[in-house]
Amino acid sequence: MPFPTPAQHELVVLIRPGLLTYATDDNGNPSGLEYDLTQAFAQELGVDVKYLVVEPEELEDHLVGGRYHLAAAWLSPSADETMQATPAITLTRDVLVQNEASLPLSERAQLSGKTVHAMAGSRQAETLSRLAREIPGLSVVTVGQGTSLDLLEKLGEREIEYVAIDESFEEIANQYVPNMRATLTLSETAPVVWQLGRHPNPELRVKLDAFIERVGHDGTLARLEDRYLGHVRRLRQADVVKFLGEVETTLPRFRKFFEAAQALTGIDWRLLAAVSYHESHWDPNATSYTNVRGIMMLTEDTADHLQVGNRLDPSESILAGARYINMLKELLPEEVEEPDRTWLALAAYNIGPGHFNGARTLAKQLKADPNSWYDMKRVLPKLAQPRYFSMVKTGRARGGEAVILVENIRSYYDILLRNAPPFAPTPSAAASLTRLVLEIEERRKAYVKRETIAKTIAATEKDEADVATLRLPTIGPEVKE
């Protein structure tokens, strides 16, 4: 195909659905490690991207057809030597996963007489095809519709016994199918590449090779891998099982409050629920030894600033927590992009905006990017070390706890995105939520009125002219060259 230029051509990318390749959220916004990487390459060329999203069963025909500049579908180099590819983007291998209730396989020879599923057109399908020639009785079933995660959910329900998947994807999938486990390595370590077809554009090939070498050295690829894989290793299997149980039994009691908070603040109710679960395990009466209380674990100062009448009232606490997260997001510099803006705000939610501001100052001193969660999650734990907290005026803080909070929330949020529908109220439900928000607001106003009267009386008795109020420090201005 012709070399893509800003004036004449788009970069045509062949891609297939998947959490690491190309997926869309409830609003149709795309994401995925390979999606982000192709966007970065196109930006370097100064061109737009045209994505040809194909189902797994159609991938092979499209690869041979050649009407694309590159194929980004978590692919290995083709066995067909006439099909060209980029240098390795990353390395991975294929593994066998099975339900934890079944007898684990310990060697490949035990695959004899077994049926193993894989996605059509995948590297795993090729691996199994090769193994089937070596292992008598191994039956391979390739699935042409859906995603690997759909296949693994069938494994979790014991509708099928064995699935071959990419080792990197196994860590993500454990969040959604906690009763699966990897038991066998099916292949040696192999490169993940972008396939270029039989006759790639020579100029494009040179730029692709240079791009892949650069992103492997300048941290771009590491940041993308962290965005999609960095948090998935945090939760234990028992944590996921417990959380999924609470989603079924406890979450329904509070869901309307989370949805009301989304209606008022715009924050996805599932993210608020993930924050709340990490903070209190959805216990409206939760109280820490530092007197942080409620389902969103608000401090007394924060609750006063947000004019919360009763921290133990889940409707008030959830709405206040959502408002507080938005406040923290707004305090960040304008150039901070999502999803980093949200993760950074959640770290400030845990550690406090003052200490978080100190961490941003420290990041600048350490030549790290204070606007990047990838960098900040390495800086925050240093606030517990005298060598580093002495460098900032806000002093010592448990920054490592803030990192754990954010990474766990990311995992819980991922699980809820898969297991709970987005907020899309019917007219009657919307009217009910409106009444609920008004009720919460009326309680808040009544609280403010009581507090105002009490302060007026106190001021009169003590002849005080002013009453001190909490002011949140802004996040960002302290970071200077």
PDB file of N, CA and C in Angstrom, residues 195-271:
ATOM      1  N   GLN A 195       2.591  -7.830  11.859  1.00  0.00           N
ATOM      2  CA  GLN A 195       2.808  -8.388  10.531  1.00  0.00           C
ATOM      3  C   GLN A 195       2.554  -7.317   9.470  1.00  0.00           C
ATOM      4  N   LEU A 196       3.326  -7.392   8.393  1.00  0.00           N
ATOM      5  CA  LEU A 196       3.311  -6.337   7.373  1.00  0.00           C
ATOM      6  C   LEU A 196       2.893  -6.839   5.997  1.00  0.00           C
ATOM      7  N   GLY A 197       2.554  -8.116   5.899  1.00  0.00           N
ATOM      8  CA  GLY A 197       2.171  -8.656   4.606  1.00  0.00           C
ATOM      9  C   GLY A 197       3.376  -9.015   3.758  1.00  0.00           C
ATOM     10  N   ARG A 198       3.125  -9.375   2.515  1.00  0.00           N
ATOM     11  CA  ARG A 198       4.204  -9.839   1.630  1.00  0.00           C
ATOM     12  C   ARG A 198       4.990  -8.693   0.996  1.00  0.00           C
ATOM     13  N   HIS A 199       4.346  -7.569   0.804  1.00  0.00           N
ATOM     14  CA  HIS A 199       5.017  -6.468   0.094  1.00  0.00           C
ATOM     15  C   HIS A 199       4.819  -5.149   0.847  1.00  0.00           C
ATOM     16  N   PRO A 200       5.422  -5.019   2.028  1.00  0.00           N
ATOM     17  CA  PRO A 200       5.253  -3.772   2.783  1.00  0.00           C
ATOM     18  C   PRO A 200       5.941  -2.602   2.094  1.00  0.00           C
ATOM     19  N   ASN A 201       5.411  -1.406   2.352  1.00  0.00           N
ATOM     20  CA  ASN A 201       6.027  -0.195   1.818  1.00  0.00           C
ATOM     21  C   ASN A 201       7.419  -0.039   2.443  1.00  0.00           C
ATOM     22  N   PRO A 202       8.480   0.064   1.630  1.00  0.00           N
ATOM     23  CA  PRO A 202       9.846   0.111   2.178  1.00  0.00           C
ATOM     24  C   PRO A 202      10.070   1.273   3.143  1.00  0.00           C
ATOM     25  N   GLU A 203       9.559   2.451   2.801  1.00  0.00           N
ATOM     26  CA  GLU A 203       9.750   3.624   3.668  1.00  0.00           C
ATOM     27  C   GLU A 203       9.028   3.426   4.996  1.00  0.00           C
ATOM     28  N   LEU A 204       7.828   2.856   4.934  1.00  0.00           N
ATOM     29  CA  LEU A 204       7.074   2.591   6.157  1.00  0.00           C
ATOM     30  C   LEU A 204       7.798   1.562   7.014  1.00  0.00           C
ATOM     31  N   ARG A 205       8.376   0.566   6.376  1.00  0.00           N
ATOM     32  CA  ARG A 205       9.099  -0.483   7.102  1.00  0.00           C
ATOM     33  C   ARG A 205      10.258   0.112   7.905  1.00  0.00           C
ATOM     34  N   VAL A 206      10.988   1.009   7.304  1.00  0.00           N
ATOM     35  CA  VAL A 206      12.120   1.647   7.989  1.00  0.00           C
ATOM     36  C   VAL A 206      11.635   2.437   9.201  1.00  0.00           C
ATOM     37  N   LYS A 207      10.550   3.195   9.024  1.00  0.00           N
ATOM     38  CA  LYS A 207      10.028   4.005  10.127  1.00  0.00           C
ATOM     39  C   LYS A 207       9.461   3.123  11.241  1.00  0.00           C
ATOM     40  N   LEU A 208       8.824   2.014  10.880  1.00  0.00           N
ATOM     41  CA  LEU A 208       8.301   1.090  11.883  1.00  0.00           C
ATOM     42  C   LEU A 208       9.425   0.479  12.710  1.00  0.00           C
ATOM     43  N   ASP A 209      10.474   0.036  12.044  1.00  0.00           N
ATOM     44  CA  ASP A 209      11.601  -0.564  12.761  1.00  0.00           C
ATOM     45  C   ASP A 209      12.210   0.430  13.745  1.00  0.00           C
ATOM     46  N   ALA A 210      12.367   1.680  13.303  1.00  0.00           N
ATOM     47  CA  ALA A 210      12.939   2.711  14.173  1.00  0.00           C
ATOM     48  C   ALA A 210      11.997   3.021  15.335  1.00  0.00           C
ATOM     49  N   PHE A 211      10.698   3.058  15.059  1.00  0.00           N
ATOM     50  CA  PHE A 211       9.704   3.345  16.091  1.00  0.00           C
ATOM     51  C   PHE A 211       9.717   2.271  17.171  1.00  0.00           C
ATOM     52  N   ILE A 212       9.729   1.014  16.774  1.00  0.00           N
ATOM     53  CA  ILE A 212       9.685  -0.075  17.752  1.00  0.00           C
ATOM     54  C   ILE A 212      10.960  -0.110  18.588  1.00  0.00           C
ATOM     55  N   GLU A 213      12.087   0.171  17.964  1.00  0.00           N
ATOM     56  CA  GLU A 213      13.328   0.233  18.736  1.00  0.00           C
ATOM     57  C   GLU A 213      13.268   1.377  19.750  1.00  0.00           C
ATOM     58  N   ARG A 214      12.739   2.517  19.318  1.00  0.00           N
ATOM     59  CA  ARG A 214      12.689   3.681  20.217  1.00  0.00           C
ATOM     60  C   ARG A 214      11.756   3.447  21.402  1.00  0.00           C
ATOM     61  N   VAL A 215      10.522   2.960  21.155  1.00  0.00           N
ATOM     62  CA  VAL A 215       9.565   2.806  22.260  1.00  0.00           C
ATOM     63  C   VAL A 215      10.025   1.747  23.249  1.00  0.00           C
ATOM     64  N   GLY A 216      10.870   0.819  22.775  1.00  0.00           N
ATOM     65  CA  GLY A 216      11.405  -0.176  23.691  1.00  0.00           C
ATOM     66  C   GLY A 216      12.467   0.379  24.615  1.00  0.00           C
ATOM     67  N   HIS A 217      13.066   1.519  24.221  1.00  0.00           N
ATOM     68  CA  HIS A 217      14.149   2.094  25.016  1.00  0.00           C
ATOM     69  C   HIS A 217      13.755   3.352  25.782  1.00  0.00           C
ATOM     70  N   ASP A 218      12.770   4.102  25.283  1.00  0.00           N
ATOM     71  CA  ASP A 218      12.457   5.385  25.933  1.00  0.00           C
ATOM     72  C   ASP A 218      11.354   5.295  26.989  1.00  0.00           C
ATOM     73  N   GLY A 219      10.864   4.101  27.258  1.00  0.00           N
ATOM     74  CA  GLY A 219       9.853   3.937  28.302  1.00  0.00           C
ATOM     75  C   GLY A 219       8.421   3.942  27.808  1.00  0.00           C
ATOM     76  N   THR A 220       8.197   4.251  26.527  1.00  0.00           N
ATOM     77  CA  THR A 220       6.823   4.293  26.010  1.00  0.00           C
ATOM     78  C   THR A 220       6.138   2.941  26.140  1.00  0.00           C
ATOM     79  N   LEU A 221       6.803   1.885  25.715  1.00  0.00           N
ATOM     80  CA  LEU A 221       6.215   0.544  25.793  1.00  0.00           C
ATOM     81  C   LEU A 221       6.028   0.118  27.243  1.00  0.00           C
ATOM     82  N   ALA A 222       6.997   0.426  28.089  1.00  0.00           N
ATOM     83  CA  ALA A 222       6.881   0.060  29.505  1.00  0.00           C
ATOM     84  C   ALA A 222       5.681   0.743  30.151  1.00  0.00           C
ATOM     85  N   ARG A 223       5.423   1.992  29.782  1.00  0.00           N
ATOM     86  CA  ARG A 223       4.272   2.713  30.329  1.00  0.00           C
ATOM     87  C   ARG A 223       2.958   2.089  29.857  1.00  0.00           C
ATOM     88  N   LEU A 224       2.904   1.694  28.600  1.00  0.00           N
ATOM     89  CA  LEU A 224       1.688   1.064  28.088  1.00  0.00           C
ATOM     90  C   LEU A 224       1.469  -0.303  28.730  1.00  0.00           C
ATOM     91  N   GLU A 225       2.540  -1.065  28.897  1.00  0.00           N
ATOM     92  CA  GLU A 225       2.405  -2.362  29.565  1.00  0.00           C
ATOM     93  C   GLU A 225       1.928  -2.175  30.997  1.00  0.00           C
ATOM     94  N   ASP A 226       2.418  -1.128  31.646  1.00  0.00           N
ATOM     95  CA  ASP A 226       1.970  -0.853  33.007  1.00  0.00           C
ATOM     96  C   ASP A 226       0.497  -0.463  33.030  1.00  0.00           C
ATOM     97  N   ARG A 227       0.050   0.301  32.025  1.00  0.00           N
ATOM     98  CA  ARG A 227      -1.350   0.732  31.978  1.00  0.00           C
ATOM     99  C   ARG A 227      -2.297  -0.458  31.907  1.00  0.00           C
ATOM    100  N   TYR A 228      -1.913  -1.474  31.154  1.00  0.00           N
ATOM    101  CA  TYR A 228      -2.826  -2.596  30.943  1.00  0.00           C
ATOM    102  C   TYR A 228      -2.504  -3.818  31.797  1.00  0.00           C
ATOM    103  N   LEU A 229      -1.276  -3.923  32.282  1.00  0.00           N
ATOM    104  CA  LEU A 229      -0.888  -5.119  33.018  1.00  0.00           C
ATOM    105  C   LEU A 229      -0.340  -4.833  34.410  1.00  0.00           C
ATOM    106  N   GLY A 230       0.011  -3.570  34.685  1.00  0.00           N
ATOM    107  CA  GLY A 230       0.717  -3.258  35.921  1.00  0.00           C
ATOM    108  C   GLY A 230      -0.064  -3.529  37.188  1.00  0.00           C
ATOM    109  N   HIS A 231      -1.397  -3.444  37.132  1.00  0.00           N
ATOM    110  CA  HIS A 231      -2.209  -3.599  38.338  1.00  0.00           C
ATOM    111  C   HIS A 231      -2.797  -4.985  38.504  1.00  0.00           C
ATOM    112  N   VAL A 232      -2.676  -5.847  37.491  1.00  0.00           N
ATOM    113  CA  VAL A 232      -3.421  -7.107  37.531  1.00  0.00           C
ATOM    114  C   VAL A 232      -2.784  -8.148  38.439  1.00  0.00           C
ATOM    115  N   ARG A 233      -1.583  -7.897  38.904  1.00  0.00           N
ATOM    116  CA  ARG A 233      -0.906  -8.872  39.754  1.00  0.00           C
ATOM    117  C   ARG A 233      -1.141  -8.608  41.238  1.00  0.00           C
ATOM    118  N   ARG A 234      -1.932  -7.592  41.559  1.00  0.00           N
ATOM    119  CA  ARG A 234      -2.101  -7.177  42.947  1.00  0.00           C
ATOM    120  C   ARG A 234      -3.013  -8.098  43.753  1.00  0.00           C
ATOM    121  N   LEU A 235      -4.163  -8.453  43.171  1.00  0.00           N
ATOM    122  CA  LEU A 235      -5.168  -9.194  43.928  1.00  0.00           C
ATOM    123  C   LEU A 235      -4.860 -10.687  43.933  1.00  0.00           C
ATOM    124  N   ARG A 236      -5.051 -11.297  45.094  1.00  0.00           N
ATOM    125  CA  ARG A 236      -4.938 -12.747  45.184  1.00  0.00           C
ATOM    126  C   ARG A 236      -6.232 -13.383  44.689  1.00  0.00           C
ATOM    127  N   GLN A 237      -6.169 -14.658  44.402  1.00  0.00           N
ATOM    128  CA  GLN A 237      -7.355 -15.376  43.940  1.00  0.00           C
ATOM    129  C   GLN A 237      -8.477 -15.263  44.964  1.00  0.00           C
ATOM    130  N   ALA A 238      -8.133 -15.385  46.246  1.00  0.00           N
ATOM    131  CA  ALA A 238      -9.151 -15.299  47.300  1.00  0.00           C
ATOM    132  C   ALA A 238      -9.796 -13.917  47.333  1.00  0.00           C
ATOM    133  N   ASP A 239      -9.009 -12.871  47.037  1.00  0.00           N
ATOM    134  CA  ASP A 239      -9.560 -11.510  47.005  1.00  0.00           C
ATOM    135  C   ASP A 239     -10.616 -11.381  45.913  1.00  0.00           C
ATOM    136  N   VAL A 240     -10.321 -11.936  44.745  1.00  0.00           N
ATOM    137  CA  VAL A 240     -11.254 -11.842  43.616  1.00  0.00           C
ATOM    138  C   VAL A 240     -12.531 -12.615  43.911  1.00  0.00           C
ATOM    139  N   VAL A 241     -12.382 -13.822  44.454  1.00  0.00           N
ATOM    140  CA  VAL A 241     -13.560 -14.640  44.779  1.00  0.00           C
ATOM    141  C   VAL A 241     -14.443 -13.921  45.789  1.00  0.00           C
ATOM    142  N   LYS A 242     -13.828 -13.349  46.825  1.00  0.00           N
ATOM    143  CA  LYS A 242     -14.599 -12.634  47.847  1.00  0.00           C
ATOM    144  C   LYS A 242     -15.300 -11.422  47.241  1.00  0.00           C
ATOM    145  N   PHE A 243     -14.587 -10.685  46.405  1.00  0.00           N
ATOM    146  CA  PHE A 243     -15.173  -9.498  45.791  1.00  0.00           C
ATOM    147  C   PHE A 243     -16.368  -9.861  44.916  1.00  0.00           C
ATOM    148  N   LEU A 244     -16.225 -10.889  44.097  1.00  0.00           N
ATOM    149  CA  LEU A 244     -17.332 -11.303  43.232  1.00  0.00           C
ATOM    150  C   LEU A 244     -18.545 -11.720  44.055  1.00  0.00           C
ATOM    151  N   GLY A 245     -18.292 -12.343  45.209  1.00  0.00           N
ATOM    152  CA  GLY A 245     -19.398 -12.698  46.093  1.00  0.00           C
ATOM    153  C   GLY A 245     -20.096 -11.470  46.645  1.00  0.00           C
ATOM    154  N   GLU A 246     -19.316 -10.458  47.035  1.00  0.00           N
ATOM    155  CA  GLU A 246     -19.893  -9.226  47.571  1.00  0.00           C
ATOM    156  C   GLU A 246     -20.646  -8.445  46.486  1.00  0.00           C
ATOM    157  N   VAL A 247     -20.186  -8.562  45.250  1.00  0.00           N
ATOM    158  CA  VAL A 247     -20.897  -7.913  44.141  1.00  0.00           C
ATOM    159  C   VAL A 247     -22.319  -8.453  44.038  1.00  0.00           C
ATOM    160  N   GLU A 248     -22.475  -9.739  44.288  1.00  0.00           N
ATOM    161  CA  GLU A 248     -23.795 -10.366  44.199  1.00  0.00           C
ATOM    162  C   GLU A 248     -24.658 -10.083  45.422  1.00  0.00           C
ATOM    163  N   THR A 249     -24.042 -10.037  46.607  1.00  0.00           N
ATOM    164  CA  THR A 249     -24.834  -9.985  47.845  1.00  0.00           C
ATOM    165  C   THR A 249     -24.948  -8.598  48.471  1.00  0.00           C
ATOM    166  N   THR A 250     -23.860  -7.828  48.467  1.00  0.00           N
ATOM    167  CA  THR A 250     -23.828  -6.552  49.198  1.00  0.00           C
ATOM    168  C   THR A 250     -24.030  -5.340  48.300  1.00  0.00           C
ATOM    169  N   LEU A 251     -23.407  -5.339  47.141  1.00  0.00           N
ATOM    170  CA  LEU A 251     -23.461  -4.172  46.261  1.00  0.00           C
ATOM    171  C   LEU A 251     -24.882  -3.724  45.920  1.00  0.00           C
ATOM    172  N   PRO A 252     -25.836  -4.644  45.673  1.00  0.00           N
ATOM    173  CA  PRO A 252     -27.189  -4.184  45.321  1.00  0.00           C
ATOM    174  C   PRO A 252     -27.820  -3.249  46.348  1.00  0.00           C
ATOM    175  N   ARG A 253     -27.434  -3.360  47.627  1.00  0.00           N
ATOM    176  CA  ARG A 253     -27.993  -2.489  48.674  1.00  0.00           C
ATOM    177  C   ARG A 253     -27.611  -1.027  48.455  1.00  0.00           C
ATOM    178  N   PHE A 254     -26.445  -0.803  47.850  1.00  0.00           N
ATOM    179  CA  PHE A 254     -25.912   0.558  47.748  1.00  0.00           C
ATOM    180  C   PHE A 254     -25.842   1.074  46.314  1.00  0.00           C
ATOM    181  N   ARG A 255     -26.205   0.231  45.375  1.00  0.00           N
ATOM    182  CA  ARG A 255     -26.023   0.604  43.970  1.00  0.00           C
ATOM    183  C   ARG A 255     -26.737   1.914  43.623  1.00  0.00           C
ATOM    184  N   LYS A 256     -27.949   2.108  44.128  1.00  0.00           N
ATOM    185  CA  LYS A 256     -28.690   3.328  43.780  1.00  0.00           C
ATOM    186  C   LYS A 256     -27.961   4.580  44.258  1.00  0.00           C
ATOM    187  N   PHE A 257     -27.220   4.464  45.374  1.00  0.00           N
ATOM    188  CA  PHE A 257     -26.471   5.620  45.872  1.00  0.00           C
ATOM    189  C   PHE A 257     -25.277   5.920  44.959  1.00  0.00           C
ATOM    190  N   PHE A 258     -24.602   4.852  44.489  1.00  0.00           N
ATOM    191  CA  PHE A 258     -23.492   5.053  43.552  1.00  0.00           C
ATOM    192  C   PHE A 258     -23.996   5.650  42.238  1.00  0.00           C
ATOM    193  N   GLU A 259     -25.137   5.177  41.768  1.00  0.00           N
ATOM    194  CA  GLU A 259     -25.691   5.701  40.519  1.00  0.00           C
ATOM    195  C   GLU A 259     -26.138   7.149  40.680  1.00  0.00           C
ATOM    196  N   ALA A 260     -26.697   7.473  41.846  1.00  0.00           N
ATOM    197  CA  ALA A 260     -27.078   8.864  42.103  1.00  0.00           C
ATOM    198  C   ALA A 260     -25.843   9.764  42.092  1.00  0.00           C
ATOM    199  N   ALA A 261     -24.745   9.255  42.661  1.00  0.00           N
ATOM    200  CA  ALA A 261     -23.502  10.031  42.668  1.00  0.00           C
ATOM    201  C   ALA A 261     -22.973  10.216  41.249  1.00  0.00           C
ATOM    202  N   GLN A 262     -23.102   9.193  40.402  1.00  0.00           N
ATOM    203  CA  GLN A 262     -22.691   9.356  39.002  1.00  0.00           C
ATOM    204  C   GLN A 262     -23.548  10.405  38.313  1.00  0.00           C
ATOM    205  N   ALA A 263     -24.857  10.363  38.572  1.00  0.00           N
ATOM    206  CA  ALA A 263     -25.755  11.333  37.940  1.00  0.00           C
ATOM    207  C   ALA A 263     -25.364  12.760  38.307  1.00  0.00           C
ATOM    208  N   LEU A 264     -24.849  12.941  39.520  1.00  0.00           N
ATOM    209  CA  LEU A 264     -24.517  14.284  39.994  1.00  0.00           C
ATOM    210  C   LEU A 264     -23.100  14.712  39.622  1.00  0.00           C
ATOM    211  N   THR A 265     -22.163  13.743  39.564  1.00  0.00           N
ATOM    212  CA  THR A 265     -20.751  14.106  39.374  1.00  0.00           C
ATOM    213  C   THR A 265     -20.161  13.653  38.042  1.00  0.00           C
ATOM    214  N   GLY A 266     -20.805  12.707  37.376  1.00  0.00           N
ATOM    215  CA  GLY A 266     -20.277  12.201  36.114  1.00  0.00           C
ATOM    216  C   GLY A 266     -19.265  11.085  36.263  1.00  0.00           C
ATOM    217  N   ILE A 267     -18.912  10.707  37.489  1.00  0.00           N
ATOM    218  CA  ILE A 267     -17.959   9.615  37.701  1.00  0.00           C
ATOM    219  C   ILE A 267     -18.689   8.280  37.582  1.00  0.00           C
ATOM    220  N   ASP A 268     -18.151   7.369  36.812  1.00  0.00           N
ATOM    221  CA  ASP A 268     -18.751   6.047  36.621  1.00  0.00           C
ATOM    222  C   ASP A 268     -19.070   5.425  37.977  1.00  0.00           C
ATOM    223  N   TRP A 269     -20.317   4.995  38.146  1.00  0.00           N
ATOM    224  CA  TRP A 269     -20.729   4.452  39.444  1.00  0.00           C
ATOM    225  C   TRP A 269     -19.894   3.236  39.826  1.00  0.00           C
ATOM    226  N   ARG A 270     -19.385   2.518  38.819  1.00  0.00           N
ATOM    227  CA  ARG A 270     -18.593   1.324  39.108  1.00  0.00           C
ATOM    228  C   ARG A 270     -17.215   1.682  39.656  1.00  0.00           C
ATOM    229  N   LEU A 271     -16.670   2.827  39.225  1.00  0.00           N
ATOM    230  CA  LEU A 271     -15.410   3.289  39.810  1.00  0.00           C
ATOM    231  C   LEU A 271     -15.632   3.696  41.259  1.00  0.00           C
TER     232      LEU A 271
END
